[in-house]
mmCIF file of C-alpha atoms in Angstrom:
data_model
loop_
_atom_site.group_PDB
_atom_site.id
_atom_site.type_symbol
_atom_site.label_atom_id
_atom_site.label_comp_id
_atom_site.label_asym_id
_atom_site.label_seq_id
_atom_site.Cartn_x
_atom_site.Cartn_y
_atom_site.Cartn_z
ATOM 1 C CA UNK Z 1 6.545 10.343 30.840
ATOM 2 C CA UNK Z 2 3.283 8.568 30.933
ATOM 3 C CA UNK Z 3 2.225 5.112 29.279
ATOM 4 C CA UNK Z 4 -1.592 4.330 28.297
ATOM 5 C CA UNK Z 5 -3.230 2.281 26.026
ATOM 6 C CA UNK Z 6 -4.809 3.964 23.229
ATOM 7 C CA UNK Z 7 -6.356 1.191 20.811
ATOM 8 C CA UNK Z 8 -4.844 -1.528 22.038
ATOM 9 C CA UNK Z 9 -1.703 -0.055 21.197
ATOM 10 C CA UNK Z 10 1.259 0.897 23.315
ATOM 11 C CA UNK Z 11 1.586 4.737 23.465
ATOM 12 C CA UNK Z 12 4.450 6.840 25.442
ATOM 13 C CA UNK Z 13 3.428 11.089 25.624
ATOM 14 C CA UNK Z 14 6.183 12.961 26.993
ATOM 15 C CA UNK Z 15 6.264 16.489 28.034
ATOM 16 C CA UNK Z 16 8.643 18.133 25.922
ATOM 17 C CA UNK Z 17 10.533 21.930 26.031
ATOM 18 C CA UNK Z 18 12.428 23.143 22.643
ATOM 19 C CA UNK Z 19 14.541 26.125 22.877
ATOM 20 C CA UNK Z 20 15.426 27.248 19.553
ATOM 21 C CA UNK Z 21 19.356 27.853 19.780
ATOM 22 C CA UNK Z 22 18.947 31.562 18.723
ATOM 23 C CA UNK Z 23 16.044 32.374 21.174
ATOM 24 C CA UNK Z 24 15.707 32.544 24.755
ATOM 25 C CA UNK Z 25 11.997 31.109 24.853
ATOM 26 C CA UNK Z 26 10.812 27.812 25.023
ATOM 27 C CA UNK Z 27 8.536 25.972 22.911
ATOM 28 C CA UNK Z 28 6.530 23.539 24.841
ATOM 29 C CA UNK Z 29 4.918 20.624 23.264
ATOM 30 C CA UNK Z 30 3.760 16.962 23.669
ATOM 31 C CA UNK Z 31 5.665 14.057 21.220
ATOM 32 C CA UNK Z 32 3.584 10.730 21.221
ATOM 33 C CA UNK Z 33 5.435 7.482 20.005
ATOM 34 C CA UNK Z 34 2.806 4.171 19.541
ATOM 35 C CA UNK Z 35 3.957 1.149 17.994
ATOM 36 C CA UNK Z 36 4.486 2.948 13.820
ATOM 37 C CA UNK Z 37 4.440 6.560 14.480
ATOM 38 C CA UNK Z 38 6.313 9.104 16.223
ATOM 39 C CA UNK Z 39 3.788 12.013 16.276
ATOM 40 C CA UNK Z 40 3.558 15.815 17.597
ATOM 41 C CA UNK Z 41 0.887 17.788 19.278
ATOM 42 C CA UNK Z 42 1.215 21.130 20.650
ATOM 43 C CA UNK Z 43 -0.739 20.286 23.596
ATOM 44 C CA UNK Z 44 -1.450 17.188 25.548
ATOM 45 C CA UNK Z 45 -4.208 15.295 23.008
ATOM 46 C CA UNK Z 46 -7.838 14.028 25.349
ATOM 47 C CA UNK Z 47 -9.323 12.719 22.751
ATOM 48 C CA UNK Z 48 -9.910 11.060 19.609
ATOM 49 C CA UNK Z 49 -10.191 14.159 17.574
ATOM 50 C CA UNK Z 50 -7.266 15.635 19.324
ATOM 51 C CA UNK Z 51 -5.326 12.406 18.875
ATOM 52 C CA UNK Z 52 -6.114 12.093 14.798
ATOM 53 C CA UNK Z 53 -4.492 16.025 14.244
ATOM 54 C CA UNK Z 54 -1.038 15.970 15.320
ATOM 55 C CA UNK Z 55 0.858 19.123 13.745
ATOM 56 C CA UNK Z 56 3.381 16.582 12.390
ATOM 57 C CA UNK Z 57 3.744 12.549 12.557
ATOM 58 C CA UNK Z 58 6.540 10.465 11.293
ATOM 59 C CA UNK Z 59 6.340 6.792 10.828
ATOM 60 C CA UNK Z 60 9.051 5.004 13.077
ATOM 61 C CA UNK Z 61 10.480 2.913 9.999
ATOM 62 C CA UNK Z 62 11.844 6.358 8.438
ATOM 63 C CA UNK Z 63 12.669 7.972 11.542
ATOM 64 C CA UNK Z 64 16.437 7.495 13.313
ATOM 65 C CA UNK Z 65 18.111 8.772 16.223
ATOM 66 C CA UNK Z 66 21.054 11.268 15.127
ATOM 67 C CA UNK Z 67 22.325 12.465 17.851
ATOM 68 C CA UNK Z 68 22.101 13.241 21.901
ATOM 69 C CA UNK Z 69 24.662 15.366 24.097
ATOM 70 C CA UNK Z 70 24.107 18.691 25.632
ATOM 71 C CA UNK Z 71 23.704 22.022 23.907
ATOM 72 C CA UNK Z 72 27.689 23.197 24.489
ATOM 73 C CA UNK Z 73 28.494 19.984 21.931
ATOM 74 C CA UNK Z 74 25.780 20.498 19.552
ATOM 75 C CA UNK Z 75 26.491 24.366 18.787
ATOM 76 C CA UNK Z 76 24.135 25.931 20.880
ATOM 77 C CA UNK Z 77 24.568 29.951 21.713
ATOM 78 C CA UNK Z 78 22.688 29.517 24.923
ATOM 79 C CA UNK Z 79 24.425 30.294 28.530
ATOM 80 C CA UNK Z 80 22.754 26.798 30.140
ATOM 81 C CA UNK Z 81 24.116 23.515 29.092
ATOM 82 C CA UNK Z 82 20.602 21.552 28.675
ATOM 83 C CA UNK Z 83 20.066 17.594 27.834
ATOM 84 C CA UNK Z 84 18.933 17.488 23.655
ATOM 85 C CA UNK Z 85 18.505 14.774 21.322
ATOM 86 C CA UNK Z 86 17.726 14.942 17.418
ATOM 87 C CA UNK Z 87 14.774 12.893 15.868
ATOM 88 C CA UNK Z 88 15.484 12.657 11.453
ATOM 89 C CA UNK Z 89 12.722 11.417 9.735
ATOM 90 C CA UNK Z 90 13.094 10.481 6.467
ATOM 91 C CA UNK Z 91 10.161 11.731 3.968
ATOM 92 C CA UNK Z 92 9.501 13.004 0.238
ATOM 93 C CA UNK Z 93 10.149 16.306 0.854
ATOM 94 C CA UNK Z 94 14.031 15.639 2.471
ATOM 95 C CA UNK Z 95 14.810 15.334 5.689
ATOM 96 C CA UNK Z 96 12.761 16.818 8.679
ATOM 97 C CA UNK Z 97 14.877 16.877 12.063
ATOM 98 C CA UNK Z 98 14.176 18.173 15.023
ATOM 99 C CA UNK Z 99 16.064 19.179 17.914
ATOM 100 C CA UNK Z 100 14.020 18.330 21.771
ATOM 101 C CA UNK Z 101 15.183 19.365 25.068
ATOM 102 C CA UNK Z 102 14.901 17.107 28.144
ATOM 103 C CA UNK Z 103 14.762 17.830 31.702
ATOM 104 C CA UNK Z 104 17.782 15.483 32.605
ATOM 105 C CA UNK Z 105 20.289 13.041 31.213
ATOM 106 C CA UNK Z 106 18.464 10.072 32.144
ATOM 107 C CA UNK Z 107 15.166 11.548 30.658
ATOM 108 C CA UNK Z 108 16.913 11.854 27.590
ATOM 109 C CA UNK Z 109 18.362 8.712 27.734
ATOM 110 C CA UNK Z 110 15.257 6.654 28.170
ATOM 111 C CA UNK Z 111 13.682 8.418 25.379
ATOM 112 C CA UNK Z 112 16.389 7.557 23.169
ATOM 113 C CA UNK Z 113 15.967 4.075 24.163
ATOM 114 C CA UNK Z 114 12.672 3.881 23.561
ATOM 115 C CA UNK Z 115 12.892 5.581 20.066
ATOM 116 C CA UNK Z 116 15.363 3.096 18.725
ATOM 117 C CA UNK Z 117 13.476 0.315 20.373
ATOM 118 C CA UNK Z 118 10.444 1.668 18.917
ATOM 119 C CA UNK Z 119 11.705 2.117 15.339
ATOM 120 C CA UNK Z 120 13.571 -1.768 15.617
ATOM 121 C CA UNK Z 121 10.047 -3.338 16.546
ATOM 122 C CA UNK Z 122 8.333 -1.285 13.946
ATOM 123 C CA UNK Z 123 10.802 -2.841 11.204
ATOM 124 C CA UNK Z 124 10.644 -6.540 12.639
ATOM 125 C CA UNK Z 125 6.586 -6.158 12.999
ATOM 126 C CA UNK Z 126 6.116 -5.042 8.807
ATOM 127 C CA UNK Z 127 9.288 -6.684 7.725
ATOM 128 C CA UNK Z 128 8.338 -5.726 3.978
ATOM 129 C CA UNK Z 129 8.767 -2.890 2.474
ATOM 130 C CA UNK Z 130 7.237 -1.474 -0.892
ATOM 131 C CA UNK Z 131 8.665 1.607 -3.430
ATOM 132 C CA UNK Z 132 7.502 2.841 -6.754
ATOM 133 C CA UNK Z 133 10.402 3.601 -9.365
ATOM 134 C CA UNK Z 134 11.793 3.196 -12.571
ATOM 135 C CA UNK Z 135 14.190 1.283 -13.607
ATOM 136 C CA UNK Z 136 16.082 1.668 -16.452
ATOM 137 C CA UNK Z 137 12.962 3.725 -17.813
ATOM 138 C CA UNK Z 138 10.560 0.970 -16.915
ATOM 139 C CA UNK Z 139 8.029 1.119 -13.823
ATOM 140 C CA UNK Z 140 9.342 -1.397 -11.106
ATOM 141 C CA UNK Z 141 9.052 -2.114 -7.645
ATOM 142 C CA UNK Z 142 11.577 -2.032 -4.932
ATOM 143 C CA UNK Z 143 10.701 -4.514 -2.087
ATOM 144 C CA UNK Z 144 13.226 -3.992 1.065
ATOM 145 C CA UNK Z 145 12.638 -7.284 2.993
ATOM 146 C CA UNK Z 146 14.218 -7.658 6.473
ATOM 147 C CA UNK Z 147 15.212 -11.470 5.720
ATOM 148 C CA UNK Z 148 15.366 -11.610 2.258
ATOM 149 C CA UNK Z 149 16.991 -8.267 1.184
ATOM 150 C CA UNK Z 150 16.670 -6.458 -2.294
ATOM 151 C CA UNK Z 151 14.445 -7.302 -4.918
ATOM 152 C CA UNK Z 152 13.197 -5.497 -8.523
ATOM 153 C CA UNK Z 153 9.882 -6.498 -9.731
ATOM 154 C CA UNK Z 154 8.987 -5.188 -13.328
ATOM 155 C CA UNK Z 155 5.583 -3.412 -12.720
ATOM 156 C CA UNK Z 156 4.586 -3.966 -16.132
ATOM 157 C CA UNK Z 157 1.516 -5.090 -17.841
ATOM 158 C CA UNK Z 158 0.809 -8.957 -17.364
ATOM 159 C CA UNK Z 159 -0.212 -11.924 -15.262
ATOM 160 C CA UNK Z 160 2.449 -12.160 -12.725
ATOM 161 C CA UNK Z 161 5.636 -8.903 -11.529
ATOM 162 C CA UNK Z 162 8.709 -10.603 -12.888
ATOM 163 C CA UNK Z 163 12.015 -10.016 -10.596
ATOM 164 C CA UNK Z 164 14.971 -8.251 -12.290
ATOM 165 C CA UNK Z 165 17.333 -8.886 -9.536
ATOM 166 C CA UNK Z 166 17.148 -9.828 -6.001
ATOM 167 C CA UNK Z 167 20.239 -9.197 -3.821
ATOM 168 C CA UNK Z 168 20.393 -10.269 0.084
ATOM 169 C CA UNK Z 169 21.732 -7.738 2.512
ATOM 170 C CA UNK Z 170 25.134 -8.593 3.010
ATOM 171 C CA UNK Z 171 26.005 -8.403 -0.552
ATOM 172 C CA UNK Z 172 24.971 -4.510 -0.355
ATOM 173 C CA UNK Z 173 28.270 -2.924 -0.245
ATOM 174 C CA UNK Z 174 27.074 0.700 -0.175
ATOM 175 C CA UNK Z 175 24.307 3.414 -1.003
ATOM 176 C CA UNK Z 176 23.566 7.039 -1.751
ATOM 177 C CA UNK Z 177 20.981 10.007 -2.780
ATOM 178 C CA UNK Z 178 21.373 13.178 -4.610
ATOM 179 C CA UNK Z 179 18.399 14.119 -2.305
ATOM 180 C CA UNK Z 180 15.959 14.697 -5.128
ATOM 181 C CA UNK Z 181 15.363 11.357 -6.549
ATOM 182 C CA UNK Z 182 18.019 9.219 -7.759
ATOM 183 C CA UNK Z 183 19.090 6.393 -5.085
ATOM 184 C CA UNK Z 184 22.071 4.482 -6.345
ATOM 185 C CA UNK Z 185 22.492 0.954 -4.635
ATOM 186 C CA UNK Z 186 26.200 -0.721 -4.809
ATOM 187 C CA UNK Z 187 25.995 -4.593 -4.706
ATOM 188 C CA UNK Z 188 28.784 -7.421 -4.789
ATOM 189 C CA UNK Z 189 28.046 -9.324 -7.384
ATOM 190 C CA UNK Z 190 26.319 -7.562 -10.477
ATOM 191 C CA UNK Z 191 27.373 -7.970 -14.048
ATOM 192 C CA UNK Z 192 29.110 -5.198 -14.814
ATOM 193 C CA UNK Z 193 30.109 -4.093 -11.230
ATOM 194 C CA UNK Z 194 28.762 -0.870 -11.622
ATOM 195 C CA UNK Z 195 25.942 0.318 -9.096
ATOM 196 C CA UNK Z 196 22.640 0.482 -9.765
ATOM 197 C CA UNK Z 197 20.655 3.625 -9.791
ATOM 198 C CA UNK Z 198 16.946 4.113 -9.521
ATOM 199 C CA UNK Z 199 14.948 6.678 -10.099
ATOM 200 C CA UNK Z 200 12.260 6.551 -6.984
ATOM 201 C CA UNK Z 201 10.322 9.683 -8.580
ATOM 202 C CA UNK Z 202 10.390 11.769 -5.218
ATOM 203 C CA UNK Z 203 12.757 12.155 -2.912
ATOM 204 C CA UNK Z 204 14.573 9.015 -2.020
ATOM 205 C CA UNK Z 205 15.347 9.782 2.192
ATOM 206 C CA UNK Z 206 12.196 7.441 3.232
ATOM 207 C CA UNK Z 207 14.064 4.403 1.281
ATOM 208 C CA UNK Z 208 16.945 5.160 2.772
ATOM 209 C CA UNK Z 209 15.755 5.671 6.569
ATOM 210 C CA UNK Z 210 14.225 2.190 6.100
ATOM 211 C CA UNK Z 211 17.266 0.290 4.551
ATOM 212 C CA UNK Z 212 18.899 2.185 7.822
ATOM 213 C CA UNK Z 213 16.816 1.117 10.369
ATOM 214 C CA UNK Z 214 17.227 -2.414 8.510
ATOM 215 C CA UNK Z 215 20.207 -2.777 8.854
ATOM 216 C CA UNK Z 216 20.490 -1.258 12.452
ATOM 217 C CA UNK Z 217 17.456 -4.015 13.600
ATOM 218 C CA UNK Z 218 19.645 -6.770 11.967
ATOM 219 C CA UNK Z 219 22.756 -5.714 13.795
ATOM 220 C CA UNK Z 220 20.936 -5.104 17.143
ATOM 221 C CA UNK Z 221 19.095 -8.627 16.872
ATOM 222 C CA UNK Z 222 22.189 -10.345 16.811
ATOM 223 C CA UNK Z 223 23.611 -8.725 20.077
#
């Protein structure tokens, strides 16, 4: 694991080996996590070019931890019981997840630290965050705000976005997705009790990785 600065920002490369459960080779890359993004590279990036075309990058806000162990509990095939974690990041087109090997327990415990650390300073640094949707049939805006919660703007034509509701954090009792584009938001407290669905016109996983990692920043903060 090596740290460097690389615009004034933070930025841990590790050395990492996949094995794909069903194959007996290993894929060897290079992951990159700076202060917003958790990017991949097949090969250790030298330069500025090399560092502007990772083959994938995920912005820490959407991206969560799901899971570490060893491949005998996460249904590997293979013979050799090897340290993995999974990275999920949420985007528009579902969820992407990816399975990395590390060398040895405490490798792969120190990068899970630093990916949940990474993905709580990431949400305290923006603290706001923006989404397109409708509404009822009308174009709004869904701002997730880490101290102020939920709130509906209508994104219609005039001088100023009028709020439709605003709800703080603790009164969300629940969420869910169909994974297309409908999110659905249960809150104590609205008129008719029912939950509210939005229709976020892609896939909703981003949303939800943020209200996540929310959540998860608020409950770490007050350890």
């Amino acid at each position: 694991m090596k740290h460097f600065k690389k615009r004034s920002r933070l930025v841990v490369l590790v050395h990492v080996r996949f094995k794909p459960f069903a194959s007996d080779t290993d894929v060897s890359f290079f992951i990159a996590r700076c202060f917003f993004f958790d990017s991949l590279y097949e090969s250790a990036p030298w330069s500025v070019e090399a560092w502007s075309r990772p083959f994938e990058s995920c912005p820490l806000v959407a991206t969560r931890l799901a899971g570490a162990g060893n491949t005998s509990t996460v249904g590997s095939n293979s013979s050799t019981h090897a340290s993995v974690f999974c990275i999920r990041c949420g985007t528009t087109r579902g969820v992407v997840s990816h399975w990395l090997r590390s060398e040895t327990n405490r490798d792969m415990a120190a990068w899970a630290r630093v990916l949940v650390q990474g993905c709580h300073n990431a949400i305290i640094c923006q603290r706001e965050f923006s989404f397109r949707c409708l509404f009822q049939g009308r174009p709004c805006q869904l701002i997730v705000h880490l101290d102020r919660g939920f709130t509906l703007l209508d994104s219609g034509l005039g001088p100023a976005s009028k709020a439709l509701w605003t709800f703080a954090f603790d009164k969300l009792k629940g969420s869910a997705d169909d994974g297309n584009k409908l999110l659905y938001l249960d809150f104590t407290g609205t008129d008719d009790g029912a939950e509210l669905e939005l229709d976020m016109e892609c896939c909703p996983k981003p949303v939800v990785f943020v209200l996540h990692n929310c959540l998860s920043a608020k409950v770490h903060s007050l350890a």
